PDB file of C-alpha atoms in Angstrom:
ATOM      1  CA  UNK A  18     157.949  72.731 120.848  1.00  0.00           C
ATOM      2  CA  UNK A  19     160.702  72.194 118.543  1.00  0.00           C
ATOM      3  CA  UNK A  20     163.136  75.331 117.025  1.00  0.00           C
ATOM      4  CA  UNK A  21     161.454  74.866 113.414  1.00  0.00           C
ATOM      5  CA  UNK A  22     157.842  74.795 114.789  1.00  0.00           C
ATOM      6  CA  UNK A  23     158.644  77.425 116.800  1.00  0.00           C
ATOM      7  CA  UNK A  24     160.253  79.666 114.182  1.00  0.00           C
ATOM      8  CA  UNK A  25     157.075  79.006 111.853  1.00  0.00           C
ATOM      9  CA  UNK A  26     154.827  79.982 114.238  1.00  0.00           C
ATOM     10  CA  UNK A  27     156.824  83.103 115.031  1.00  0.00           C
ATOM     11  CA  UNK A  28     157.098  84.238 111.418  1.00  0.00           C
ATOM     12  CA  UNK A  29     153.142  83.438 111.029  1.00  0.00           C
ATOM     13  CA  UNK A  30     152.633  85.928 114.139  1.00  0.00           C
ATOM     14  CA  UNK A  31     154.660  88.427 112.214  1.00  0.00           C
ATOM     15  CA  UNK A  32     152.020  88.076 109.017  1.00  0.00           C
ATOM     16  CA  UNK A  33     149.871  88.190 111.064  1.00  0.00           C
ATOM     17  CA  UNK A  34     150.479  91.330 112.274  1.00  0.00           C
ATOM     18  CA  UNK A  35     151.284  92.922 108.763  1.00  0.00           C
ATOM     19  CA  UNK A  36     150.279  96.782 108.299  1.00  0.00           C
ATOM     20  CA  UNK A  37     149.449  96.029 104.584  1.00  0.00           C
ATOM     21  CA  UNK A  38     147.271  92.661 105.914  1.00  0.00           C
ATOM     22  CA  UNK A  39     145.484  95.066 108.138  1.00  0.00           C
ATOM     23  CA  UNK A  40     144.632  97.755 105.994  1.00  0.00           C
ATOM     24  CA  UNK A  41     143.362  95.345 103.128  1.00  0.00           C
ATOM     25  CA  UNK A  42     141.497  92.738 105.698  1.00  0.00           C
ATOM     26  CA  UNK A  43     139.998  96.260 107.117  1.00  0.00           C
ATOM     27  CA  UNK A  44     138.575  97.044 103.125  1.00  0.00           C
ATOM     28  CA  UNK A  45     137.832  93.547 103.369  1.00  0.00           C
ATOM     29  CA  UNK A  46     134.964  94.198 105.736  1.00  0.00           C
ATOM     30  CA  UNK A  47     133.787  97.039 103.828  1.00  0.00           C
ATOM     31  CA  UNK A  48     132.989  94.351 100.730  1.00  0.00           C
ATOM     32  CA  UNK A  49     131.603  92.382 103.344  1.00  0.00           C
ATOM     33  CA  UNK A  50     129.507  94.719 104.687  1.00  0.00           C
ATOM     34  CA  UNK A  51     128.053  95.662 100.705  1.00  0.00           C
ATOM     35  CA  UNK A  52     127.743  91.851 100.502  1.00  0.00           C
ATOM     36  CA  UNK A  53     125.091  91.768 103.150  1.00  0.00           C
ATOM     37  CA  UNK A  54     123.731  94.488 102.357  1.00  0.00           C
ATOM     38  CA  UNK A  55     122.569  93.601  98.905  1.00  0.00           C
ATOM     39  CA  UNK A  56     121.742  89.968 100.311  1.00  0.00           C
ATOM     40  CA  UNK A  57     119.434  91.490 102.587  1.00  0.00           C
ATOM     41  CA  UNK A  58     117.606  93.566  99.772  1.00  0.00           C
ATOM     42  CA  UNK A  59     117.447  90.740  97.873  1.00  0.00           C
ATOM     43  CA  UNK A  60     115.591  88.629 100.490  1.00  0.00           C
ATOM     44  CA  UNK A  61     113.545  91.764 101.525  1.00  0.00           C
ATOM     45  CA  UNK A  62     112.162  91.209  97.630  1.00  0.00           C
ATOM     46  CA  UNK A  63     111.529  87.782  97.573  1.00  0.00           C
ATOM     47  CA  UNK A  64     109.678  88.500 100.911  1.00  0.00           C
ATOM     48  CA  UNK A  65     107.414  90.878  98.859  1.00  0.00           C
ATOM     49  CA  UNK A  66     106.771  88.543  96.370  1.00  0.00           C
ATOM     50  CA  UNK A  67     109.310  90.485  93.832  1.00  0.00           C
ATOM     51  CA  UNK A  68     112.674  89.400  93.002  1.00  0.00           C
ATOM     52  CA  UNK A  69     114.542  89.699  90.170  1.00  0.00           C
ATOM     53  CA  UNK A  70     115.793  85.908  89.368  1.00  0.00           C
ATOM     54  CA  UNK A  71     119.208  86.077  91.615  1.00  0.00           C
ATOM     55  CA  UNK A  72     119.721  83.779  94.327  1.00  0.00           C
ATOM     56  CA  UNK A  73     118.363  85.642  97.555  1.00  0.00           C
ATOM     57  CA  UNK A  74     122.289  84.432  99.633  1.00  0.00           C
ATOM     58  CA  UNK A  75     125.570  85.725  98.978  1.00  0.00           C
ATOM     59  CA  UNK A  76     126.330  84.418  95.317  1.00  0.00           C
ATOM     60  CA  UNK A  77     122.933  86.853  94.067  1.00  0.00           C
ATOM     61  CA  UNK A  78     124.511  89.668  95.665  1.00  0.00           C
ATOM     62  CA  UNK A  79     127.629  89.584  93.893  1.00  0.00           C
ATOM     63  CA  UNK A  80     125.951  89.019  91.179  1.00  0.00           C
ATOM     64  CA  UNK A  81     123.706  92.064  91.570  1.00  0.00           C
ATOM     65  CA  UNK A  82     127.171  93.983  91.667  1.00  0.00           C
ATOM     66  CA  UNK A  83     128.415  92.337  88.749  1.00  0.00           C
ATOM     67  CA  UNK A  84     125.055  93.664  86.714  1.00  0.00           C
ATOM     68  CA  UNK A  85     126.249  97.011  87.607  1.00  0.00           C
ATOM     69  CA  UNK A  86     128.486  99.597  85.079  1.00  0.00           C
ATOM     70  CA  UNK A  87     131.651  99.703  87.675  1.00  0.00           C
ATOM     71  CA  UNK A  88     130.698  95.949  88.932  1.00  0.00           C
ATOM     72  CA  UNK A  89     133.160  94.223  88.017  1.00  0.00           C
ATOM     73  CA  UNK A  90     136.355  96.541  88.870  1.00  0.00           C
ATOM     74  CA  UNK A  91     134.067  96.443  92.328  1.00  0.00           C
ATOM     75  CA  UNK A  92     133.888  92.777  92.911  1.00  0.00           C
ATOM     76  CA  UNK A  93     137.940  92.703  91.943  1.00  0.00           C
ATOM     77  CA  UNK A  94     138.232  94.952  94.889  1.00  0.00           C
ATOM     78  CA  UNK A  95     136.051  93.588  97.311  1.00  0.00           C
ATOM     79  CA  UNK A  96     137.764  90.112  96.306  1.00  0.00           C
ATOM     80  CA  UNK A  97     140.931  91.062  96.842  1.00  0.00           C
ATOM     81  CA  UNK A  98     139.524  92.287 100.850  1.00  0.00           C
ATOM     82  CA  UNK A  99     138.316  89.047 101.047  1.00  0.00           C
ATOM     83  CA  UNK A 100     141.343  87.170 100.084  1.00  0.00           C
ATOM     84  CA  UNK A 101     143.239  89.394 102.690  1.00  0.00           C
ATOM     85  CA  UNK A 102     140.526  88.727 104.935  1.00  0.00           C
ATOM     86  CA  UNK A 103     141.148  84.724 104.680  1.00  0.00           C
ATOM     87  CA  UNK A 104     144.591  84.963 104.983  1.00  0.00           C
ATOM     88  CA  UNK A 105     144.467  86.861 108.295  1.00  0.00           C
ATOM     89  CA  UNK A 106     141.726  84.329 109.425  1.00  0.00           C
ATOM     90  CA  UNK A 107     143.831  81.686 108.502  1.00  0.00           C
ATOM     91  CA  UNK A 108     146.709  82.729 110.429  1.00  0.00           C
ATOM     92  CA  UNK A 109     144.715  83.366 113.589  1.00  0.00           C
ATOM     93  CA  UNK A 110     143.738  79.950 112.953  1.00  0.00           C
ATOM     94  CA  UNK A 111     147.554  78.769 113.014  1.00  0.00           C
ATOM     95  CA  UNK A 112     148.939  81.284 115.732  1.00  0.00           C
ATOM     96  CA  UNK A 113     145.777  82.233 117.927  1.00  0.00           C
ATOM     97  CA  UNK A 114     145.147  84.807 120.016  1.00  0.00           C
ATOM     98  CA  UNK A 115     147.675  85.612 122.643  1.00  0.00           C
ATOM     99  CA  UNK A 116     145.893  84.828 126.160  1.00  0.00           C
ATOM    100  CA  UNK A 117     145.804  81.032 128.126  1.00  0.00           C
ATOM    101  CA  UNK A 118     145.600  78.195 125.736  1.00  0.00           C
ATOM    102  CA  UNK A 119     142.140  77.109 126.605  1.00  0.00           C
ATOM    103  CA  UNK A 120     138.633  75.715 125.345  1.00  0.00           C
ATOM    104  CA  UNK A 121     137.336  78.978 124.594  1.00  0.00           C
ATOM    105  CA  UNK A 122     140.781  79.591 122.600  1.00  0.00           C
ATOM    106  CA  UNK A 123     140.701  76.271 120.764  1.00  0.00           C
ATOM    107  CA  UNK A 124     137.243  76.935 119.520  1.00  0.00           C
ATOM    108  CA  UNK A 125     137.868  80.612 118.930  1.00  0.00           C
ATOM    109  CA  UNK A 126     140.771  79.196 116.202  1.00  0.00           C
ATOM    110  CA  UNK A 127     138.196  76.543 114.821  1.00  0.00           C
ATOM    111  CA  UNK A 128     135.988  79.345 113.810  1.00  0.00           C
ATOM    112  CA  UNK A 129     139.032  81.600 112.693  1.00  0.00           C
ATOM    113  CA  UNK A 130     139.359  78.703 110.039  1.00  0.00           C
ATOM    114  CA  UNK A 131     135.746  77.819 109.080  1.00  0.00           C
ATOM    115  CA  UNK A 132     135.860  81.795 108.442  1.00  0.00           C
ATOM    116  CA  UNK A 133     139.142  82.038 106.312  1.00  0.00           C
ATOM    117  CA  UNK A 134     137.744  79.074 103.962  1.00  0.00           C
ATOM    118  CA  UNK A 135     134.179  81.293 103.712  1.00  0.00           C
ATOM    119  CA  UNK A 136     136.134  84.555 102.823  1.00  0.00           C
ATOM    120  CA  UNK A 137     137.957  82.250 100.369  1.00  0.00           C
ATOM    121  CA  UNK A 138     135.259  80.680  99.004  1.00  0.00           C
ATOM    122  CA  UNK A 139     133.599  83.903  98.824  1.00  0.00           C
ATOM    123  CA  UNK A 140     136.752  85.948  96.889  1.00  0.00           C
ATOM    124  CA  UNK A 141     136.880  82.769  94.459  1.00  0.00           C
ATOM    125  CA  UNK A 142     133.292  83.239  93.568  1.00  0.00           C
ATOM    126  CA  UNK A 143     133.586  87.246  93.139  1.00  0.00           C
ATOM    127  CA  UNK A 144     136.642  86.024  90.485  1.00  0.00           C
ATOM    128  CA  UNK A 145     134.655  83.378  89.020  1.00  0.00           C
ATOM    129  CA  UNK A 146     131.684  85.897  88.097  1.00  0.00           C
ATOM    130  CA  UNK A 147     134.297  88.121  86.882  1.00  0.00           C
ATOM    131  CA  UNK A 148     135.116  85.611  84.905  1.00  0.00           C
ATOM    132  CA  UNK A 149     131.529  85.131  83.631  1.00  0.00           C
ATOM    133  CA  UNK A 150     130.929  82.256  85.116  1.00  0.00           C
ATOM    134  CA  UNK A 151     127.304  81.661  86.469  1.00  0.00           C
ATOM    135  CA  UNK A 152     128.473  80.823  90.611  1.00  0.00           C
ATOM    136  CA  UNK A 153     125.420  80.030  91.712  1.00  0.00           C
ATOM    137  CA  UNK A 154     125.495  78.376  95.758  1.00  0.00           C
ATOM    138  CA  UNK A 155     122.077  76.905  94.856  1.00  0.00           C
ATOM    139  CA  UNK A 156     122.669  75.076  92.098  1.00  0.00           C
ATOM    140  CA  UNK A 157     125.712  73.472  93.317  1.00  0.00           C
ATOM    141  CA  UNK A 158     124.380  72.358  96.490  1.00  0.00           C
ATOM    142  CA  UNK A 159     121.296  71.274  94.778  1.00  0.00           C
ATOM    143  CA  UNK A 160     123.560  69.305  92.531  1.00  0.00           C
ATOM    144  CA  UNK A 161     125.794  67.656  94.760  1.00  0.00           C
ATOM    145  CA  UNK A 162     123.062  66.842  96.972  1.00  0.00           C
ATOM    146  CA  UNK A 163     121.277  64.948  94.250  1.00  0.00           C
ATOM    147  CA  UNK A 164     124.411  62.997  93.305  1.00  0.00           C
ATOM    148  CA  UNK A 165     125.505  61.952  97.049  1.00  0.00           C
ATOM    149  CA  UNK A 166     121.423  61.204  97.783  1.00  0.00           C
ATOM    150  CA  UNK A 167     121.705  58.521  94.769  1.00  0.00           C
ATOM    151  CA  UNK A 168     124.515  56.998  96.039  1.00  0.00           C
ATOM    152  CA  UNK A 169     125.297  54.249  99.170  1.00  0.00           C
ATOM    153  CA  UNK A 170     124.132  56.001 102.116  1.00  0.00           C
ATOM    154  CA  UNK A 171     124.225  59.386 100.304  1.00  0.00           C
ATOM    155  CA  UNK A 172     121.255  60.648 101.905  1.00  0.00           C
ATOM    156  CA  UNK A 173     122.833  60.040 105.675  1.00  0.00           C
ATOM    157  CA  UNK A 174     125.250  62.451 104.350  1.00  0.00           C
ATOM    158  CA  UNK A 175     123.112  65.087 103.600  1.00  0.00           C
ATOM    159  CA  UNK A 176     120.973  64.696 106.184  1.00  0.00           C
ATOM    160  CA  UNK A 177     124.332  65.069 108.373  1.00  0.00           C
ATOM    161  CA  UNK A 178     125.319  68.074 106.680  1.00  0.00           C
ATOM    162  CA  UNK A 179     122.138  69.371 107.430  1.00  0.00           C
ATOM    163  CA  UNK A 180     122.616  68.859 110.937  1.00  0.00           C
ATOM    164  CA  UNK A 181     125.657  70.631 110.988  1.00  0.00           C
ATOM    165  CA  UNK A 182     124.529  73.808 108.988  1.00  0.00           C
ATOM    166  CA  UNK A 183     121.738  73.493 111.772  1.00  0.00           C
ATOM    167  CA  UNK A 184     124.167  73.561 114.303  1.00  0.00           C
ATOM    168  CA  UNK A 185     126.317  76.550 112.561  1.00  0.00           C
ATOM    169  CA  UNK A 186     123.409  78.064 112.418  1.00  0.00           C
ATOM    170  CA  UNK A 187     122.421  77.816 115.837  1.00  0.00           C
ATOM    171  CA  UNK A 188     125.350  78.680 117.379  1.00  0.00           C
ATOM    172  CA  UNK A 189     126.115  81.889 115.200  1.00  0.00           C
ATOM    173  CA  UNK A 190     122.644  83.006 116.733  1.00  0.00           C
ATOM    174  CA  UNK A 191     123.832  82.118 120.176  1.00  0.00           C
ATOM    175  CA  UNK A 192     127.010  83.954 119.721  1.00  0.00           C
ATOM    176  CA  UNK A 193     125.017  87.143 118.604  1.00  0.00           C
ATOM    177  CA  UNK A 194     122.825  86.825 121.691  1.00  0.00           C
ATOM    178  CA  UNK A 195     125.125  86.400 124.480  1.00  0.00           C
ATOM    179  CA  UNK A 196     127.309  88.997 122.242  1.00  0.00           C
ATOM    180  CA  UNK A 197     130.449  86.709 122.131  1.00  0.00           C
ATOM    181  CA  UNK A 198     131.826  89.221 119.084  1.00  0.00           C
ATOM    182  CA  UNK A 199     132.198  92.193 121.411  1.00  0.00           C
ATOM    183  CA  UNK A 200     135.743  91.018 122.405  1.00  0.00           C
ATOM    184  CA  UNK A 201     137.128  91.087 119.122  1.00  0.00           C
ATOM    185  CA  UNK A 202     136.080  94.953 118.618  1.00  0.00           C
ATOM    186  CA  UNK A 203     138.245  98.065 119.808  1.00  0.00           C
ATOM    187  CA  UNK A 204     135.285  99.380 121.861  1.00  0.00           C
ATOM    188  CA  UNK A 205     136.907 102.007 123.562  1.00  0.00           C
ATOM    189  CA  UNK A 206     138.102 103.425 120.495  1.00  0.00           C
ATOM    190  CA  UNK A 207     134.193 103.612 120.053  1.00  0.00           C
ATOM    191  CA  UNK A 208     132.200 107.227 120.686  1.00  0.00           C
ATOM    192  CA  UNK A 209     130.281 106.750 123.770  1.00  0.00           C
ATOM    193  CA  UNK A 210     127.111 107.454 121.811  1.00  0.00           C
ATOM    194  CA  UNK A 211     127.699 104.859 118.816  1.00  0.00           C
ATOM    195  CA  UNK A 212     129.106 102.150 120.750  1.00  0.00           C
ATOM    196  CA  UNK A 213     125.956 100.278 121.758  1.00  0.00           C
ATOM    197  CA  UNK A 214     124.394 100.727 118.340  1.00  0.00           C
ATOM    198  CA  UNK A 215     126.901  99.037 117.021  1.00  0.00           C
ATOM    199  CA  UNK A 216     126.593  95.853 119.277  1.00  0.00           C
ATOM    200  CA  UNK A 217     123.171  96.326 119.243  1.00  0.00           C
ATOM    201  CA  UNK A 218     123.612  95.615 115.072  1.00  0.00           C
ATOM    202  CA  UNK A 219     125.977  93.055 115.651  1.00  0.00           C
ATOM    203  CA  UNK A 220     123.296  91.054 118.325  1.00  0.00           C
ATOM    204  CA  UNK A 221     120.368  91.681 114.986  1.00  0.00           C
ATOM    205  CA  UNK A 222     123.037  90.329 112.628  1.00  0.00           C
ATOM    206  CA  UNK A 223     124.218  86.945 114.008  1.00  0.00           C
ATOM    207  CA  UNK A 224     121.332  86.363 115.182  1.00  0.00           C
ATOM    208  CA  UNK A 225     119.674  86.956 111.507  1.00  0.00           C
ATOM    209  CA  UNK A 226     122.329  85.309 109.802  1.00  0.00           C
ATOM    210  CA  UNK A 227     122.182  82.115 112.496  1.00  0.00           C
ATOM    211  CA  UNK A 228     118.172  81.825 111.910  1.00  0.00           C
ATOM    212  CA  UNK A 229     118.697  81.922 107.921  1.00  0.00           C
ATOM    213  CA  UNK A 230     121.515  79.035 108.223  1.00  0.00           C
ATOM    214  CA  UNK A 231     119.545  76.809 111.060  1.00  0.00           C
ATOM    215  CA  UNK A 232     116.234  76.757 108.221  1.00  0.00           C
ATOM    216  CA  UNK A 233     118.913  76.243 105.340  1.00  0.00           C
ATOM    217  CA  UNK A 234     120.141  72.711 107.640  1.00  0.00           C
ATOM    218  CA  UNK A 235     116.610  71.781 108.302  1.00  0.00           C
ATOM    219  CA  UNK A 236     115.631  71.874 104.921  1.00  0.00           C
ATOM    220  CA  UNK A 237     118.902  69.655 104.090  1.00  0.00           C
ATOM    221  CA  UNK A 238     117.400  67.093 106.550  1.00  0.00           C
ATOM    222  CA  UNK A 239     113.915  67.568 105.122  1.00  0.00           C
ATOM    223  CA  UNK A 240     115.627  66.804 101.750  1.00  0.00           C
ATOM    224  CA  UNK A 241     117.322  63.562 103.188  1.00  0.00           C
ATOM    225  CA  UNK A 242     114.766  62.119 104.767  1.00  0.00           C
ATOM    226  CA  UNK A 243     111.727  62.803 101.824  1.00  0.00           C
ATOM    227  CA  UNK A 244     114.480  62.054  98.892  1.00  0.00           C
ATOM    228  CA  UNK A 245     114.146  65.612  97.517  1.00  0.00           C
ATOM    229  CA  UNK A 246     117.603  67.255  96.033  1.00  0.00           C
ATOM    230  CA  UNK A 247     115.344  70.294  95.335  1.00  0.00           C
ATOM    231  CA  UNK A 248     115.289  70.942  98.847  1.00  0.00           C
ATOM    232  CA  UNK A 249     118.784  70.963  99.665  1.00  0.00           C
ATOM    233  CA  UNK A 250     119.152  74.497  97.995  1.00  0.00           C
ATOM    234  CA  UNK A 251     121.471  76.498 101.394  1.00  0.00           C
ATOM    235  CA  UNK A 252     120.190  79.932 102.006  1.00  0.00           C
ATOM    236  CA  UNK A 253     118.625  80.607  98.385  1.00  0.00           C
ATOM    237  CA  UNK A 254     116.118  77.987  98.898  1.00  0.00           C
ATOM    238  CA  UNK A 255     115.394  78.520 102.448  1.00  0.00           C
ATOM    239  CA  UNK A 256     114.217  82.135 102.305  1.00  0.00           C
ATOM    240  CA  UNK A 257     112.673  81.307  99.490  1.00  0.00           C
ATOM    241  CA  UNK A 258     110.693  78.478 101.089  1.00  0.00           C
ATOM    242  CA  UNK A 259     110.108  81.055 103.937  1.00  0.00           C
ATOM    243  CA  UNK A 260     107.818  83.566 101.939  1.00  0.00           C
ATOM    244  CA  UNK A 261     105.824  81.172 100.788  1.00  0.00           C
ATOM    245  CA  UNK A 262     104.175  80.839 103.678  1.00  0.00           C
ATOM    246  CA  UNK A 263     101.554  83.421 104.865  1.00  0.00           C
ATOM    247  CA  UNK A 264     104.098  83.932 108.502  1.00  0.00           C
ATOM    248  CA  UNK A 265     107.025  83.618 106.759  1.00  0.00           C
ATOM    249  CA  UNK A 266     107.233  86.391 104.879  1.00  0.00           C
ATOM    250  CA  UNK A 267     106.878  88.429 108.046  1.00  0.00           C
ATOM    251  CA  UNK A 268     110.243  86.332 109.247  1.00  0.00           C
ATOM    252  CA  UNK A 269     112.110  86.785 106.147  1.00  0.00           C
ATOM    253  CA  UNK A 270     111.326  90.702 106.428  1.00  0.00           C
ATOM    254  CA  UNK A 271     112.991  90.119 109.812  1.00  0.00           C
ATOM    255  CA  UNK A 272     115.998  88.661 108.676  1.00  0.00           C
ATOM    256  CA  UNK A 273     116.235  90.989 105.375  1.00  0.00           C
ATOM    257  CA  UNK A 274     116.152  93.561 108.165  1.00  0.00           C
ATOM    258  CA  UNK A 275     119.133  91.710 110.285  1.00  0.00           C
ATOM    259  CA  UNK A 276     120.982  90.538 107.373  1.00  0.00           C
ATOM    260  CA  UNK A 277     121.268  94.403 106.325  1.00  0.00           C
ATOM    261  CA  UNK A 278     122.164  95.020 110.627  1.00  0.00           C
ATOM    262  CA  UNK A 279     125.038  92.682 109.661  1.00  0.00           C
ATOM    263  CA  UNK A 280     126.323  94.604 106.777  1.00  0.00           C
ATOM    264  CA  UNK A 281     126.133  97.680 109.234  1.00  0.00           C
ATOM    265  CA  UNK A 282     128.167  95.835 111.468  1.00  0.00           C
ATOM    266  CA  UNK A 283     130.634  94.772 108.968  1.00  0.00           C
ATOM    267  CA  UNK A 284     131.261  98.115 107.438  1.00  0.00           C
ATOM    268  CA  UNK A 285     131.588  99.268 111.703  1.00  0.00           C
ATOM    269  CA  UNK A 286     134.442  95.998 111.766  1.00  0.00           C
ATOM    270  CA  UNK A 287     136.333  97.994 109.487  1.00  0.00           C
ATOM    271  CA  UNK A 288     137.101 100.557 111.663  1.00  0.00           C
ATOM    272  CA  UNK A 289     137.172  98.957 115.359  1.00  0.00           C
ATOM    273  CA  UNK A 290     137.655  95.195 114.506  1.00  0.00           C
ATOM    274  CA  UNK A 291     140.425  94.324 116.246  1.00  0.00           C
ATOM    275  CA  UNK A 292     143.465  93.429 113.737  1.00  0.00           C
TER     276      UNK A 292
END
């Protein structure tokens, strides 16, 4: 490795490590956590037939926060976590983990970027409906899906992001189950009597979150292969596709339930995440 590379990667270990990056990546989890938590009593409505017009997936919840008196100042905050939160992802991403340089670390840095572009994504949009602007996830994958589905081989494209939202989704479950996530937490900072809790709402979570994502991708290849942008929705339309169906509101109540686990489990990462 040359000096300069070298240097960088040093100084990027350094951020990394940054007491003020910690302590805002750490509030960062606490947004997080209210995030979910509002997502999941969201899709708990639509799964009684309520609902109140917002997009049962992330974008609804911040806008639920935004309908609130302190909203706004609140989704400033909770953007500002998330921005920290990216930029801590990101450099785990560029540095890694210290530990042997192998598969399991490669992939662990794959996923430290695919989550430093979410938290991104997910700060932008808290700005954005700030801002007043209507950031609806539904909408713009509906729309994007409808203009690469009339185009050249457009609809191998969605059907291809379908099958990789499918995949995301299966392997976030998969990581909940065989509780991959328990060695990034502090758990012997952890009471004796809260610690399996905790994992216990950190197996609900992924696993929630992985189910909601893996019927999001379907429905993306559904919309592919029967030429139907209305399909091709992400997590708004797939819950919402769920309660219409006698068994699947008994599912989505399931997934409201470990959807909320996850927020749990977020606002728990804020203390014993390790940082």
């Amino acid at each position: 490795m040359s000096s300069t590379a070298s240097n960088v990667k040093h100084t990027a270990s350094r951020a990394a490590e940054s007491k003020p990056l910690e302590f805002l990546a750490r509030g960062g989890f606490i947004g997080y956590g209210v995030i979910h938590l509002l997502f999941a009593w969201i899709a708990l409505q639509v799964a009684l037939g309520g609902g109140s017009g917002q997009d049962s997936d992330q974008s609804g919840a911040l806008q639920a926060i935004a309908g609130q008196s302190f909203g706004k100042t609140l989704l400033i905050v909770i953007a500002v976590g998330l921005a920290a939160m990216a930029i801590w992802q990101a450099f785990e991403a560029t540095v890694g983990e210290s530990g042997p340089r192998d598969r399991t670390a490669m992939a662990e840095r794959v996923l430290s970027g695919v989550r430093a572009v979410l938290y991104a994504y997910l700060a932008w949009m808290a700005v954005k409906i700030v801002q007043g602007a209507n950031a609806s996830m539904g909408d713009n994958y509906q729309s994007r899906s409808a203009g690469l589905m009339s185009a050249d081989g457009g609809r191998w494209l969605v059907a291809l992001a379908g099958l990789v939202v499918l995949g995301v989704g299966a392997g976030m479950a998969i990581y909940g189950y065989k509780r991959k996530f328990v060695k990034h937490l502090n758990t012997q900072q952890m009471p004796a009597g809260t610690r399996q809790p905790i994992i216990r709402l950190g197996v609900a979570g992924y696993m929630a979150k992985g189910t909601a994502y893996a019927i999001a991708g379907l429905l993306f290849v559904t919309a592919a292969v029967n030429y139907d942008p209305d399909k091709a929705r992400g997590l708004d339309a797939a819950l919402k596709t769920l309660a219409g169906y006698s068994w699947g509101v008994w599912l989505l109540a399931l997934i409201a339930a470990g959807i909320a686990a996850f927020g749990v489990y977020c606002v728990a990462q804020a203390r014993y995440r390790k940082i």
